[in-house]
Tab-separated table of C-alpha atoms in Angstrom:
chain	number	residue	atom	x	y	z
A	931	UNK	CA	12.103	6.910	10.879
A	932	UNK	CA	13.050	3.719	9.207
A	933	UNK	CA	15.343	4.395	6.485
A	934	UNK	CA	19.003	3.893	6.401
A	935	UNK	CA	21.476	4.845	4.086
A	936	UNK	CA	24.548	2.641	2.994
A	937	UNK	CA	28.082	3.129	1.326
A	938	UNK	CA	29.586	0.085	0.306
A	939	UNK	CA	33.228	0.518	-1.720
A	940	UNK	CA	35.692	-2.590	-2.324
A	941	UNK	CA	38.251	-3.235	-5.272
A	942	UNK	CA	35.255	-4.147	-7.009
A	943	UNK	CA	32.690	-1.879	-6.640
A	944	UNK	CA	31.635	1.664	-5.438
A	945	UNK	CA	27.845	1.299	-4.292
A	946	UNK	CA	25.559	3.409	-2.485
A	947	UNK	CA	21.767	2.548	-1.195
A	948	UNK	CA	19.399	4.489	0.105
A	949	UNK	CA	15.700	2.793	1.210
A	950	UNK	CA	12.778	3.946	3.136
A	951	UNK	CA	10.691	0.943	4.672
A	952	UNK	CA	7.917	3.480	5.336
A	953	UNK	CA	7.762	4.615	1.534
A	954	UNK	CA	5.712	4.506	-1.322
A	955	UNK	CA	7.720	2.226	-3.854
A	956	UNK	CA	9.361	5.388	-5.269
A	957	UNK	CA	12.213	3.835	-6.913
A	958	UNK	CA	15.728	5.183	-8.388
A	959	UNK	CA	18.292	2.150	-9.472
A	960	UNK	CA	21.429	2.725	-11.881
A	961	UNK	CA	23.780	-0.266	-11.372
A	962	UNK	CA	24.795	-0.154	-15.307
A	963	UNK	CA	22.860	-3.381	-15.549
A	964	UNK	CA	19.909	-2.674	-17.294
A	965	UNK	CA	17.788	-5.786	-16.462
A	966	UNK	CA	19.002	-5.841	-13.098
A	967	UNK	CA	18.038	-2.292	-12.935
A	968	UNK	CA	14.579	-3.460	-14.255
A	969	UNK	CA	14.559	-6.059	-10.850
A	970	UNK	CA	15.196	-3.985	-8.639
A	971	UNK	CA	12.585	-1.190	-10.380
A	972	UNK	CA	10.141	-3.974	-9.673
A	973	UNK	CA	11.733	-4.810	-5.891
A	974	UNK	CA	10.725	-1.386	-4.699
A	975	UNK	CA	7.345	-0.519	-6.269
A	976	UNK	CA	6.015	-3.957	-4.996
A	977	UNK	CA	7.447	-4.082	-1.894
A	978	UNK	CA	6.805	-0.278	-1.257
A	979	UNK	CA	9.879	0.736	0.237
A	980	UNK	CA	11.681	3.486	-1.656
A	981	UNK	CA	14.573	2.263	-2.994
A	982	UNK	CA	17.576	4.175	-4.520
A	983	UNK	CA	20.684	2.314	-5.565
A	984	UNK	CA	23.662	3.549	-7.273
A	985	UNK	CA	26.518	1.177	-8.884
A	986	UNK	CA	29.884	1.226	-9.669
A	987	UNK	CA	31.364	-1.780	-10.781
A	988	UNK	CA	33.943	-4.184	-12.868
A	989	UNK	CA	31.227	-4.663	-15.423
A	990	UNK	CA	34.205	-4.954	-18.173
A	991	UNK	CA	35.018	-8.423	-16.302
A	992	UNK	CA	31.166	-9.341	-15.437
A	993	UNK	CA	28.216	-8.338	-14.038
A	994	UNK	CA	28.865	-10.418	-11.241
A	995	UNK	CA	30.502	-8.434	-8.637
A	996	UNK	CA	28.198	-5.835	-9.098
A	997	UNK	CA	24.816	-7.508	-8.693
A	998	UNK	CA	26.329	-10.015	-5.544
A	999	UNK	CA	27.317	-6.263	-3.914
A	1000	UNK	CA	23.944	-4.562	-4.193
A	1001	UNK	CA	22.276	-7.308	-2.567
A	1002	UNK	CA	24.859	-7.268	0.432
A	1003	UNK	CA	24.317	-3.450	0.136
A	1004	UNK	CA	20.474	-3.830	0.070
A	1005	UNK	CA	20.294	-6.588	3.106
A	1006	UNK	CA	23.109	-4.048	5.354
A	1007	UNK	CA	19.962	-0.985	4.473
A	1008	UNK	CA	17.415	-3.426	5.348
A	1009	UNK	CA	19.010	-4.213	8.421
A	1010	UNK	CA	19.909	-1.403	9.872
A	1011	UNK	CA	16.161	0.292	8.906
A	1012	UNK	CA	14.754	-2.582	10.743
A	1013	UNK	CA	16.690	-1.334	13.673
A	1014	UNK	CA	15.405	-3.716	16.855
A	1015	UNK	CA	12.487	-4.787	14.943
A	1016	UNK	CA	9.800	-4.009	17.500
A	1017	UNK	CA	6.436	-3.775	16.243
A	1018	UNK	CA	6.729	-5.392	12.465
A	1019	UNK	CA	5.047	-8.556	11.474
A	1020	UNK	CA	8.550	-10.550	10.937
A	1021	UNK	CA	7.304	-12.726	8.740
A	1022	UNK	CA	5.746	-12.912	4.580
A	1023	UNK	CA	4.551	-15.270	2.463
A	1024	UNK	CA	3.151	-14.782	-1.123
A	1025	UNK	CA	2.807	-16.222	-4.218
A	1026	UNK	CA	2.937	-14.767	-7.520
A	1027	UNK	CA	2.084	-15.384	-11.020
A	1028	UNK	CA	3.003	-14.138	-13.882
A	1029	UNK	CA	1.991	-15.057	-17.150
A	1030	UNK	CA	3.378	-18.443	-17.553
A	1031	UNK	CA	5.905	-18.516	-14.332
A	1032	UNK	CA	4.698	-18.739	-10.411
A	1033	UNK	CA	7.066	-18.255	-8.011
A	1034	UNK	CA	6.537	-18.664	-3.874
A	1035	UNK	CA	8.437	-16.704	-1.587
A	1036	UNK	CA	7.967	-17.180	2.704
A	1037	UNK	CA	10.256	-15.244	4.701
A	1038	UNK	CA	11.020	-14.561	8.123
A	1039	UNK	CA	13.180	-11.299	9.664
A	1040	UNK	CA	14.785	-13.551	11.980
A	1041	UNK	CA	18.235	-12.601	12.135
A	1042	UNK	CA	19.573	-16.025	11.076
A	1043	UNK	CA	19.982	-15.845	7.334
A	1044	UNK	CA	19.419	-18.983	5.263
A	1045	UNK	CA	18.971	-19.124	1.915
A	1046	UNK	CA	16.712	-22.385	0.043
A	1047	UNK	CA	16.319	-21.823	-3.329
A	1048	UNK	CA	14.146	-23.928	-5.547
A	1049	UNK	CA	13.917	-22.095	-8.944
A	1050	UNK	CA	15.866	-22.477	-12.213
A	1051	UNK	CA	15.697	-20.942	-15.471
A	1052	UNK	CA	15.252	-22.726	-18.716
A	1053	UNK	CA	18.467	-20.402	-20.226
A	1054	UNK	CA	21.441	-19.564	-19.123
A	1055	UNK	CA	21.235	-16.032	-20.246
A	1056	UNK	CA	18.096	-13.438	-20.343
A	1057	UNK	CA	19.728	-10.815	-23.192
A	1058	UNK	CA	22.945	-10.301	-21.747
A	1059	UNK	CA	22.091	-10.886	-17.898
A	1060	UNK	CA	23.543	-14.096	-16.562
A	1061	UNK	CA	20.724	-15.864	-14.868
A	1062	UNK	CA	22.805	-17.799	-12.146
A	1063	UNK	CA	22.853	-14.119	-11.104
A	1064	UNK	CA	19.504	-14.109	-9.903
A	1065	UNK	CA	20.688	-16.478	-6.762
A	1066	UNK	CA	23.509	-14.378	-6.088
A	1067	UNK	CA	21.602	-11.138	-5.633
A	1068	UNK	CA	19.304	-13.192	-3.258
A	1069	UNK	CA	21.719	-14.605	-1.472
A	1070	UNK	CA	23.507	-11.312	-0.491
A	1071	UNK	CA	20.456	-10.213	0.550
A	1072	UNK	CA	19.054	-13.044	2.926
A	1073	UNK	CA	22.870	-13.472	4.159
A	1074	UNK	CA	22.965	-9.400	5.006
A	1075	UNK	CA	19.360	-8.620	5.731
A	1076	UNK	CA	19.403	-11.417	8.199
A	1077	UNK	CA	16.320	-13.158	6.349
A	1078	UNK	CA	15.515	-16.720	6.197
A	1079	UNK	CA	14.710	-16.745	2.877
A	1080	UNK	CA	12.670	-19.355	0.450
A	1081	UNK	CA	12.018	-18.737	-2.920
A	1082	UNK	CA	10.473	-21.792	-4.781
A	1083	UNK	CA	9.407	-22.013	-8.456
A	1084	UNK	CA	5.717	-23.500	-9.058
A	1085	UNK	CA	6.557	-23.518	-13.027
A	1086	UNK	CA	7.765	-21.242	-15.599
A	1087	UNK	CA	8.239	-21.378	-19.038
A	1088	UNK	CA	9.916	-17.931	-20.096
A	1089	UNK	CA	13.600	-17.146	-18.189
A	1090	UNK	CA	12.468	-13.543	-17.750
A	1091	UNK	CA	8.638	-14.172	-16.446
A	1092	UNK	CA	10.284	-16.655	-13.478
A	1093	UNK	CA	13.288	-13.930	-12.582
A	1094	UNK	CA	10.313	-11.118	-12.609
A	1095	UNK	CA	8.033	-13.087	-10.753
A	1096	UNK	CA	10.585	-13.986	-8.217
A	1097	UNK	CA	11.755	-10.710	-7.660
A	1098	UNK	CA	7.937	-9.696	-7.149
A	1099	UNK	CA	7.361	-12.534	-5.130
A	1100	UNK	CA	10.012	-11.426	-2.748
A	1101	UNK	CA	9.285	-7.383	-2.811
A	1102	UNK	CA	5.534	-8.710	-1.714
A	1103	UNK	CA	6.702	-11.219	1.273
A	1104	UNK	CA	8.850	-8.094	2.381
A	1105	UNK	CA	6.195	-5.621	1.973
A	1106	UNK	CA	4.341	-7.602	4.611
A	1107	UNK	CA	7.231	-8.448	6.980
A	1108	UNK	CA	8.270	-5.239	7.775
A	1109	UNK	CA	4.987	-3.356	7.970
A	1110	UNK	CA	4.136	-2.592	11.491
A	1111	UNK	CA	1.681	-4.503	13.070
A	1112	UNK	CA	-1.257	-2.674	15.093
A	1113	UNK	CA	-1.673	-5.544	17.675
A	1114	UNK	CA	2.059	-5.948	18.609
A	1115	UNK	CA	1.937	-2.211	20.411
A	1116	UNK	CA	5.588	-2.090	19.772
A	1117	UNK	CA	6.398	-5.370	21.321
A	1118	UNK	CA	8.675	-7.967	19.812
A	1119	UNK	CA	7.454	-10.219	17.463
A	1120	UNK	CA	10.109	-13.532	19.441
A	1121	UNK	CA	9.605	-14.630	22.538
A	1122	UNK	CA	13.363	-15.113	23.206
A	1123	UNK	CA	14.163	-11.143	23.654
A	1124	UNK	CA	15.866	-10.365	20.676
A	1125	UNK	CA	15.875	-10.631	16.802
């Protein structure tokens, strides 16, 4: 059964995330963020792993805190589903286009996190969501998921096309990283022993 379910509670915030890596994209997310909500709506259904997340935070300060903590939240789930990550493919790649915006993403399960991002946003704010955000949820993520992570912009016009694609982008690359694959029989996709 690979699904995990973590608690995460600092000064901060009060956040709880449930995800199933074996699921169907079935998707619940209330952060109090709605267009982060909206990301993360799109994270599940595309990677399909069920994804649950409920957030607490200092959104009277920013949204900051609150968005850098679900990702750290998200990546500790991921982990910890992943368990010793026998049998899974390890690594994704995809690219996606939306509209106007195309956004790569190539990631590998590795267990060393590293984050290179190559995509900017022609405004600073989509409505009221702070788009230097975007990096921060990522970067949670890869740093807690243990993911080397790459996430590069081909183009993009509109701020919330390129943050949509690149949260699609991602969910896609992850959907084929951690599906099992039928050749591995179980085995270890490293030949160093561990991941």
């Amino acid at each position: 059964m690979r699904k995990a379910t973590i608690t995460r509670n600092t000064a901060e915030t009060e956040i709880s995330v449930t995800l199933n890596l074996d699921g169907t994209g079935v998707y619940s997310n209330e952060t109090g963020v709605g267009f982060f909500d909206h990301m993360l709506d799109q994270l599940s259904r595309h990677s399909l792993i069920d994804l649950t997340v409920r957030a607490k935070g200092d959104l009277h300060i920013d949204d900051h805190h609150t968005v850098e903590d679900t990702g750290i939240a998200i990546g500790q789930a991921l982990t910890r589903a992943l368990g010793d990550k026998r049998g899974i493919r390890r690594y994704g790649h995809f690219v996606l286009a939306m509209d106007d915006a195309q956004v790569a993403c190539a990631l590998d399960l590795s267990a060393r996190p590293f984050l290179v991002w190559n995509l900017d946003f022609p405004t600073a704010r989509i409505g009221a969501f702070d788009t230097e955000l975007v990096r921060e949820f990522f970067q949670g993520l890869a740093t807690h998921g243990g993911i080397t992570l790459h996430v590069d912009k081909v183009h993009g016009l509109n701020g919330h096309h390129i943050a949509e694609a690149a949260f699609k982008a991602v969910a896609r690359a992850l959907r084929m990283a951690v599906e099992p694959d039928p050749r591995m029989a179980g085995a270890l996709p490293s030949t160093k022993g561990a991941l």
